[in-house]
């Protein structure tokens, strides 16, 4: 809309007055110039000197000067050319304000003669000022209940220019609610205003922003604007409204007190008290909701005040209302659904039922031991439970149904290896972090009689001295059973057999519980050297199991038999031996020989012979062979010797204590004339032994040659086997000593591992005879070769000994050969070239035992 303003009634009169005044001034001879405002410096105004009729040359001499009463610096005269020009910026509005006429009055003064001229310079208006409203923004407050065509006055704009430059027109931005009403020229009293064209709704349009523009009539047009901010005042015509009718919140269980759940937002389109909202739970909310949640009445924030448990309640439905503070309060409603999110706060629970304990060790794999059920109160992954078992046990878990397991036997059991198992079943859920629970299961393995009693050795060797008291404890056998309880109760018994004509139980007995072996009667070495029997150990299981062990009881000899003299070859009187000796015999002549035997063996049967002195001063020309029993002359006999000699010979064994026997030898010295009788009688008694001795020498030579050949062959074979045998790490190791080279007279080399126990009433058991057995390296078939040589040499040795033992006629050379034979046999067995030696408790020292003693022992043992 365009309108004009700034016109007032006296305008025409003012214009007429100006025209009349200009004509008057011209009539007075004054100068009148015009210059537009805002002209630049140096702008030409007029030729003031020429117009006043002054010469340019006289301007300076006459002291030409122009004086302005108001502001003298706006205009200036150039004295060189007499031109009036603009010296500084001229602003008409600043100089004259709202006045319609605006001019600058100059007084021009020249001297010689003094003259005064008046010059008016009119300042013309240009459109250099825009319309200006009193404020850049105009605030209007209009209630939304105002009726239509209501008018709201506005203050117009002003323009510092004049004339058409100050003639204003107005326009309003388009609006469906308001229009601009501009008064006409004859309605100056009625101001500019806005007229309501459409009902207002604050909730829909709480504010309106309009732009009022004023445009002047200058060229170019200038405009001015004002912002119209129209605020619609509220009336309580709207209830509070929530953003959503249903709020869904996921809240972890076990959250701390004071945790913010949600901040439901309700808005009221009204304002002021009409828009102030108070939040609260609905009046019909349950007490459980009130105990767990709190709602702030101002902000509407819902916080936790109680314990949240998913397992108790998975969701909470909270009705909420918002009420404004209007005169007639209005309310809005919504629902808050709190979904409790499960947290892994419950460990699995294990339950064991139907325990089948104890478990028999012969139970088959797959046997069910117990049933296990697991339960977790959590949900989803947190409630998914997996079970595991202690590793490296003969059991396993088998899933039978959801959260149900069976503990079954996975492999065979052996109570003797492991009698009980402490199993740990672990149930672990799938939460993060996961929780677990454990349950212990003690599985006891019940015993089954699957182990027979076992002895520490398969054979025991026992040494018992003869003549033991009846009921003497000689040994204790002990067998262990790996089973338990009655299956491990072991009882002992003899494995009955016959020993000769008598039952074994007549010799020994075994205590059923302790395993002690008793000799029921005195044992006699001369009757029984070795008693071998078996003891059975049987457990009490069903069915019972048993095992046997062999006992070798060696009856050791005691010196319980005195030497016994053999009958002389020629009868004597009163048990005495009578011998006739010629006086012509030389030194060393064998006069007689005393023969005696001992039923014992070993040292107890080793006899020695010596004279028993009768008178201390008597000297006899005879000597006694210590071990041969031969009586021989010590010197040549002469006439001074008594014709009759009574010799008492003491035969003594080497037992402890030694036993003796006495023989009487009557030696009669005869003259040479009686020698034929004696020699003939001697030839009768001696011819037989000499012939026998010659036969024995032949056999002995053959035996020695055979043994020597066998020895050489064995050595060659042994050397070849040793050279061809592959070397190994244990080729030179020691082997276990064994019982070797037995002969009819007994064995002198026993295993050093066998306990040598004897029963003696005088003190602890002691060793009667000990021998050191060889340690031979094991090679291919070496034991067979040595055993073969041992058997051959033993056989020949026993044959020779037996031959000499019967005849009791021994030559020292033959004894030396027999000793050599024995030495070779020992060399084969021990691999050493030392002579045989024995350790005797008798003298506690190592002594070389002559071969004659060995032969005597053999001789005595033959008689038993």
PDB file of C-alpha atoms in Angstrom, residues 408-588:
ATOM      1  CA  UNK A 408      28.656 -92.808  34.293  1.00  0.00           C
ATOM      2  CA  UNK A 409      31.706 -95.027  34.411  1.00  0.00           C
ATOM      3  CA  UNK A 410      33.958 -94.397  31.422  1.00  0.00           C
ATOM      4  CA  UNK A 411      36.635 -97.060  31.890  1.00  0.00           C
ATOM      5  CA  UNK A 412      37.433-100.013  34.116  1.00  0.00           C
ATOM      6  CA  UNK A 413      38.301 -99.466  37.762  1.00  0.00           C
ATOM      7  CA  UNK A 414      41.091-100.937  39.825  1.00  0.00           C
ATOM      8  CA  UNK A 415      40.664-100.501  43.552  1.00  0.00           C
ATOM      9  CA  UNK A 416      44.241-101.561  44.161  1.00  0.00           C
ATOM     10  CA  UNK A 417      45.456 -98.602  42.088  1.00  0.00           C
ATOM     11  CA  UNK A 418      42.917 -96.007  43.247  1.00  0.00           C
ATOM     12  CA  UNK A 419      40.535 -96.865  46.056  1.00  0.00           C
ATOM     13  CA  UNK A 420      38.448 -93.694  45.940  1.00  0.00           C
ATOM     14  CA  UNK A 421      37.863 -90.740  43.646  1.00  0.00           C
ATOM     15  CA  UNK A 422      37.034 -87.220  44.700  1.00  0.00           C
ATOM     16  CA  UNK A 423      35.101 -85.900  41.729  1.00  0.00           C
ATOM     17  CA  UNK A 424      34.210 -82.249  41.269  1.00  0.00           C
ATOM     18  CA  UNK A 425      31.289 -81.438  38.982  1.00  0.00           C
ATOM     19  CA  UNK A 426      31.410 -77.825  37.783  1.00  0.00           C
ATOM     20  CA  UNK A 427      28.321 -76.118  36.381  1.00  0.00           C
ATOM     21  CA  UNK A 428      29.083 -72.891  34.497  1.00  0.00           C
ATOM     22  CA  UNK A 429      26.551 -70.554  32.887  1.00  0.00           C
ATOM     23  CA  UNK A 430      27.016 -68.598  29.674  1.00  0.00           C
ATOM     24  CA  UNK A 431      26.931 -65.140  31.214  1.00  0.00           C
ATOM     25  CA  UNK A 432      29.706 -62.592  31.020  1.00  0.00           C
ATOM     26  CA  UNK A 433      31.381 -62.840  33.375  1.00  0.00           C
ATOM     27  CA  UNK A 434      30.173 -66.373  33.903  1.00  0.00           C
ATOM     28  CA  UNK A 435      29.212 -67.760  37.283  1.00  0.00           C
ATOM     29  CA  UNK A 436      29.741 -71.313  38.361  1.00  0.00           C
ATOM     30  CA  UNK A 437      28.958 -73.748  41.126  1.00  0.00           C
ATOM     31  CA  UNK A 438      30.647 -76.993  42.096  1.00  0.00           C
ATOM     32  CA  UNK A 439      29.515 -80.190  43.747  1.00  0.00           C
ATOM     33  CA  UNK A 440      31.817 -82.848  45.143  1.00  0.00           C
ATOM     34  CA  UNK A 441      31.114 -86.515  44.652  1.00  0.00           C
ATOM     35  CA  UNK A 442      33.117 -89.056  46.638  1.00  0.00           C
ATOM     36  CA  UNK A 443      33.130 -92.314  44.713  1.00  0.00           C
ATOM     37  CA  UNK A 444      34.445 -95.225  46.729  1.00  0.00           C
ATOM     38  CA  UNK A 445      35.545 -98.282  44.779  1.00  0.00           C
ATOM     39  CA  UNK A 446      34.301-101.485  46.352  1.00  0.00           C
ATOM     40  CA  UNK A 447      36.811-104.316  46.404  1.00  0.00           C
ATOM     41  CA  UNK A 448      36.469-107.472  44.348  1.00  0.00           C
ATOM     42  CA  UNK A 449      38.628-110.477  45.056  1.00  0.00           C
ATOM     43  CA  UNK A 450      40.710-110.184  41.896  1.00  0.00           C
ATOM     44  CA  UNK A 451      44.178-110.451  43.433  1.00  0.00           C
ATOM     45  CA  UNK A 452      45.698-113.628  44.750  1.00  0.00           C
ATOM     46  CA  UNK A 453      48.040-113.462  47.754  1.00  0.00           C
ATOM     47  CA  UNK A 454      51.581-112.781  46.591  1.00  0.00           C
ATOM     48  CA  UNK A 455      54.841-113.709  48.244  1.00  0.00           C
ATOM     49  CA  UNK A 456      57.845-111.458  47.964  1.00  0.00           C
ATOM     50  CA  UNK A 457      59.854-114.392  46.575  1.00  0.00           C
ATOM     51  CA  UNK A 458      58.947-117.503  44.704  1.00  0.00           C
ATOM     52  CA  UNK A 459      61.365-119.583  46.764  1.00  0.00           C
ATOM     53  CA  UNK A 460      62.922-119.279  50.195  1.00  0.00           C
ATOM     54  CA  UNK A 461      66.021-121.058  51.483  1.00  0.00           C
ATOM     55  CA  UNK A 462      66.172-121.850  55.204  1.00  0.00           C
ATOM     56  CA  UNK A 463      69.115-123.263  57.143  1.00  0.00           C
ATOM     57  CA  UNK A 464      68.288-125.190  60.310  1.00  0.00           C
ATOM     58  CA  UNK A 465      70.711-126.934  62.587  1.00  0.00           C
ATOM     59  CA  UNK A 466      69.957-130.523  63.319  1.00  0.00           C
ATOM     60  CA  UNK A 467      68.767-131.687  66.709  1.00  0.00           C
ATOM     61  CA  UNK A 468      66.485-128.698  67.012  1.00  0.00           C
ATOM     62  CA  UNK A 469      63.909-128.771  69.807  1.00  0.00           C
ATOM     63  CA  UNK A 470      60.410-129.909  68.792  1.00  0.00           C
ATOM     64  CA  UNK A 471      58.128-127.000  67.890  1.00  0.00           C
ATOM     65  CA  UNK A 472      61.028-124.734  67.041  1.00  0.00           C
ATOM     66  CA  UNK A 473      60.164-121.736  64.860  1.00  0.00           C
ATOM     67  CA  UNK A 474      62.358-122.005  61.807  1.00  0.00           C
ATOM     68  CA  UNK A 475      60.895-119.420  59.388  1.00  0.00           C
ATOM     69  CA  UNK A 476      57.987-117.070  58.737  1.00  0.00           C
ATOM     70  CA  UNK A 477      56.325-116.780  55.377  1.00  0.00           C
ATOM     71  CA  UNK A 478      54.382-113.659  54.562  1.00  0.00           C
ATOM     72  CA  UNK A 479      52.115-113.030  51.606  1.00  0.00           C
ATOM     73  CA  UNK A 480      50.432-109.752  50.820  1.00  0.00           C
ATOM     74  CA  UNK A 481      47.051-109.362  49.169  1.00  0.00           C
ATOM     75  CA  UNK A 482      46.305-106.126  47.330  1.00  0.00           C
ATOM     76  CA  UNK A 483      42.586-106.545  47.979  1.00  0.00           C
ATOM     77  CA  UNK A 484      40.803-105.197  51.035  1.00  0.00           C
ATOM     78  CA  UNK A 485      38.857-106.495  54.022  1.00  0.00           C
ATOM     79  CA  UNK A 486      38.010-110.193  53.886  1.00  0.00           C
ATOM     80  CA  UNK A 487      39.501-110.442  50.415  1.00  0.00           C
ATOM     81  CA  UNK A 488      42.851-109.543  51.945  1.00  0.00           C
ATOM     82  CA  UNK A 489      42.655-111.929  54.921  1.00  0.00           C
ATOM     83  CA  UNK A 490      45.340-114.502  54.189  1.00  0.00           C
ATOM     84  CA  UNK A 491      45.601-117.934  55.768  1.00  0.00           C
ATOM     85  CA  UNK A 492      48.541-120.276  55.371  1.00  0.00           C
ATOM     86  CA  UNK A 493      48.694-124.047  55.010  1.00  0.00           C
ATOM     87  CA  UNK A 494      51.072-126.769  53.910  1.00  0.00           C
ATOM     88  CA  UNK A 495      50.812-128.345  50.507  1.00  0.00           C
ATOM     89  CA  UNK A 496      50.777-131.913  51.750  1.00  0.00           C
ATOM     90  CA  UNK A 497      53.095-134.500  50.261  1.00  0.00           C
ATOM     91  CA  UNK A 498      55.089-137.496  51.426  1.00  0.00           C
ATOM     92  CA  UNK A 499      58.699-137.329  52.424  1.00  0.00           C
ATOM     93  CA  UNK A 500      59.933-140.839  52.042  1.00  0.00           C
ATOM     94  CA  UNK A 501      57.620-143.019  54.040  1.00  0.00           C
ATOM     95  CA  UNK A 502      56.275-140.238  56.200  1.00  0.00           C
ATOM     96  CA  UNK A 503      53.892-137.354  55.633  1.00  0.00           C
ATOM     97  CA  UNK A 504      55.221-133.817  55.361  1.00  0.00           C
ATOM     98  CA  UNK A 505      52.998-132.694  58.209  1.00  0.00           C
ATOM     99  CA  UNK A 506      54.968-134.919  60.564  1.00  0.00           C
ATOM    100  CA  UNK A 507      58.031-132.781  60.008  1.00  0.00           C
ATOM    101  CA  UNK A 508      56.757-129.194  59.826  1.00  0.00           C
ATOM    102  CA  UNK A 509      53.624-127.166  60.387  1.00  0.00           C
ATOM    103  CA  UNK A 510      52.481-123.652  59.432  1.00  0.00           C
ATOM    104  CA  UNK A 511      50.458-121.306  61.599  1.00  0.00           C
ATOM    105  CA  UNK A 512      47.367-120.399  59.595  1.00  0.00           C
ATOM    106  CA  UNK A 513      47.336-116.726  60.566  1.00  0.00           C
ATOM    107  CA  UNK A 514      50.917-115.697  61.237  1.00  0.00           C
ATOM    108  CA  UNK A 515      52.613-117.873  58.597  1.00  0.00           C
ATOM    109  CA  UNK A 516      55.206-119.095  61.077  1.00  0.00           C
ATOM    110  CA  UNK A 517      56.793-122.407  60.122  1.00  0.00           C
ATOM    111  CA  UNK A 518      57.584-124.797  62.965  1.00  0.00           C
ATOM    112  CA  UNK A 519      59.691-127.943  63.036  1.00  0.00           C
ATOM    113  CA  UNK A 520      57.561-130.541  64.791  1.00  0.00           C
ATOM    114  CA  UNK A 521      60.437-132.902  65.590  1.00  0.00           C
ATOM    115  CA  UNK A 522      64.208-132.791  65.803  1.00  0.00           C
ATOM    116  CA  UNK A 523      65.788-132.949  62.394  1.00  0.00           C
ATOM    117  CA  UNK A 524      68.768-135.193  61.698  1.00  0.00           C
ATOM    118  CA  UNK A 525      71.280-134.098  59.084  1.00  0.00           C
ATOM    119  CA  UNK A 526      72.431-137.660  58.669  1.00  0.00           C
ATOM    120  CA  UNK A 527      68.893-138.735  57.886  1.00  0.00           C
ATOM    121  CA  UNK A 528      67.576-135.706  55.925  1.00  0.00           C
ATOM    122  CA  UNK A 529      69.810-133.033  54.474  1.00  0.00           C
ATOM    123  CA  UNK A 530      67.193-131.094  52.464  1.00  0.00           C
ATOM    124  CA  UNK A 531      63.500-130.776  53.126  1.00  0.00           C
ATOM    125  CA  UNK A 532      61.672-129.072  50.254  1.00  0.00           C
ATOM    126  CA  UNK A 533      57.969-128.275  50.508  1.00  0.00           C
ATOM    127  CA  UNK A 534      55.381-125.675  49.525  1.00  0.00           C
ATOM    128  CA  UNK A 535      53.291-123.347  51.650  1.00  0.00           C
ATOM    129  CA  UNK A 536      49.963-122.168  50.268  1.00  0.00           C
ATOM    130  CA  UNK A 537      48.512-118.701  51.017  1.00  0.00           C
ATOM    131  CA  UNK A 538      44.761-118.399  50.459  1.00  0.00           C
ATOM    132  CA  UNK A 539      42.550-115.336  50.939  1.00  0.00           C
ATOM    133  CA  UNK A 540      39.027-115.274  52.347  1.00  0.00           C
ATOM    134  CA  UNK A 541      37.339-113.929  49.254  1.00  0.00           C
ATOM    135  CA  UNK A 542      34.553-115.590  47.333  1.00  0.00           C
ATOM    136  CA  UNK A 543      35.772-117.342  45.321  1.00  0.00           C
ATOM    137  CA  UNK A 544      39.053-117.542  47.157  1.00  0.00           C
ATOM    138  CA  UNK A 545      42.412-117.169  45.420  1.00  0.00           C
ATOM    139  CA  UNK A 546      45.692-118.740  46.424  1.00  0.00           C
ATOM    140  CA  UNK A 547      49.378-118.915  45.603  1.00  0.00           C
ATOM    141  CA  UNK A 548      52.249-121.137  46.675  1.00  0.00           C
ATOM    142  CA  UNK A 549      55.822-120.562  47.713  1.00  0.00           C
ATOM    143  CA  UNK A 550      58.605-123.127  47.901  1.00  0.00           C
ATOM    144  CA  UNK A 551      60.720-123.524  51.033  1.00  0.00           C
ATOM    145  CA  UNK A 552      64.045-125.312  50.875  1.00  0.00           C
ATOM    146  CA  UNK A 553      65.070-126.247  54.421  1.00  0.00           C
ATOM    147  CA  UNK A 554      68.720-127.268  54.593  1.00  0.00           C
ATOM    148  CA  UNK A 555      69.510-129.262  57.765  1.00  0.00           C
ATOM    149  CA  UNK A 556      72.934-128.147  58.928  1.00  0.00           C
ATOM    150  CA  UNK A 557      75.195-130.675  60.504  1.00  0.00           C
ATOM    151  CA  UNK A 558      76.193-130.554  64.164  1.00  0.00           C
ATOM    152  CA  UNK A 559      78.952-132.464  65.819  1.00  0.00           C
ATOM    153  CA  UNK A 560      76.734-135.059  67.411  1.00  0.00           C
ATOM    154  CA  UNK A 561      78.652-138.166  66.293  1.00  0.00           C
ATOM    155  CA  UNK A 562      82.013-139.215  67.752  1.00  0.00           C
ATOM    156  CA  UNK A 563      84.613-140.841  65.510  1.00  0.00           C
ATOM    157  CA  UNK A 564      84.194-144.586  65.191  1.00  0.00           C
ATOM    158  CA  UNK A 565      87.228-146.869  64.770  1.00  0.00           C
ATOM    159  CA  UNK A 566      87.042-149.419  62.017  1.00  0.00           C
ATOM    160  CA  UNK A 567      87.818-153.030  62.789  1.00  0.00           C
ATOM    161  CA  UNK A 568      91.462-153.963  62.158  1.00  0.00           C
ATOM    162  CA  UNK A 569      92.166-156.190  59.155  1.00  0.00           C
ATOM    163  CA  UNK A 570      93.770-158.696  61.434  1.00  0.00           C
ATOM    164  CA  UNK A 571      92.131-159.526  64.662  1.00  0.00           C
ATOM    165  CA  UNK A 572      93.521-158.263  67.897  1.00  0.00           C
ATOM    166  CA  UNK A 573      92.843-158.871  71.540  1.00  0.00           C
ATOM    167  CA  UNK A 574      90.692-156.544  73.549  1.00  0.00           C
ATOM    168  CA  UNK A 575      90.076-154.213  70.588  1.00  0.00           C
ATOM    169  CA  UNK A 576      93.808-153.499  70.277  1.00  0.00           C
ATOM    170  CA  UNK A 577      95.744-153.679  67.059  1.00  0.00           C
ATOM    171  CA  UNK A 578      98.862-155.813  67.222  1.00  0.00           C
ATOM    172  CA  UNK A 579     101.724-155.287  64.829  1.00  0.00           C
ATOM    173  CA  UNK A 580     105.115-157.065  64.515  1.00  0.00           C
ATOM    174  CA  UNK A 581     107.927-154.866  63.300  1.00  0.00           C
ATOM    175  CA  UNK A 582     111.426-156.116  62.458  1.00  0.00           C
ATOM    176  CA  UNK A 583     114.168-154.130  64.101  1.00  0.00           C
ATOM    177  CA  UNK A 584     115.889-153.826  60.770  1.00  0.00           C
ATOM    178  CA  UNK A 585     113.281-151.522  59.183  1.00  0.00           C
ATOM    179  CA  UNK A 586     114.413-148.103  58.104  1.00  0.00           C
ATOM    180  CA  UNK A 587     113.205-144.599  58.774  1.00  0.00           C
ATOM    181  CA  UNK A 588     109.670-143.892  57.621  1.00  0.00           C
TER     182      UNK A 588
END
